[in-house]
């Protein structure tokens, strides 16, 4: 919530990077994005 306001479009980039390294979302599931 606050990360999107603070970092803007960089949040989408960070989500994409996490999806590349953790496509099944097993590392810290449900955290931040």
JSON list of N, CA and C in Angstrom, two decimals, residues 1-5:
[
{"chain": "A", "resi": 1, "resn": "UNK", "atom": "N", "xyz": [0.83, -1.18, 0.00]},
{"chain": "A", "resi": 1, "resn": "UNK", "atom": "CA", "xyz": [0.00, 0.00, 0.00]},
{"chain": "A", "resi": 1, "resn": "UNK", "atom": "C", "xyz": [0.88, 1.25, 0.00]},
{"chain": "A", "resi": 2, "resn": "UNK", "atom": "N", "xyz": [1.70, 1.38, 1.00]},
{"chain": "A", "resi": 2, "resn": "UNK", "atom": "CA", "xyz": [2.56, 2.56, 1.08]},
{"chain": "A", "resi": 2, "resn": "UNK", "atom": "C", "xyz": [3.72, 2.47, 0.10]},
{"chain": "A", "resi": 3, "resn": "UNK", "atom": "N", "xyz": [4.17, 1.26, -0.18]},
{"chain": "A", "resi": 3, "resn": "UNK", "atom": "CA", "xyz": [5.29, 1.10, -1.11]},
{"chain": "A", "resi": 3, "resn": "UNK", "atom": "C", "xyz": [4.92, 1.63, -2.49]},
{"chain": "A", "resi": 4, "resn": "UNK", "atom": "N", "xyz": [3.71, 1.39, -2.94]},
{"chain": "A", "resi": 4, "resn": "UNK", "atom": "CA", "xyz": [3.28, 1.87, -4.25]},
{"chain": "A", "resi": 4, "resn": "UNK", "atom": "C", "xyz": [3.28, 3.39, -4.28]},
{"chain": "A", "resi": 5, "resn": "UNK", "atom": "N", "xyz": [2.83, 4.01, -3.21]},
{"chain": "A", "resi": 5, "resn": "UNK", "atom": "CA", "xyz": [2.83, 5.48, -3.16]},
{"chain": "A", "resi": 5, "resn": "UNK", "atom": "C", "xyz": [4.24, 6.04, -3.13]}
]
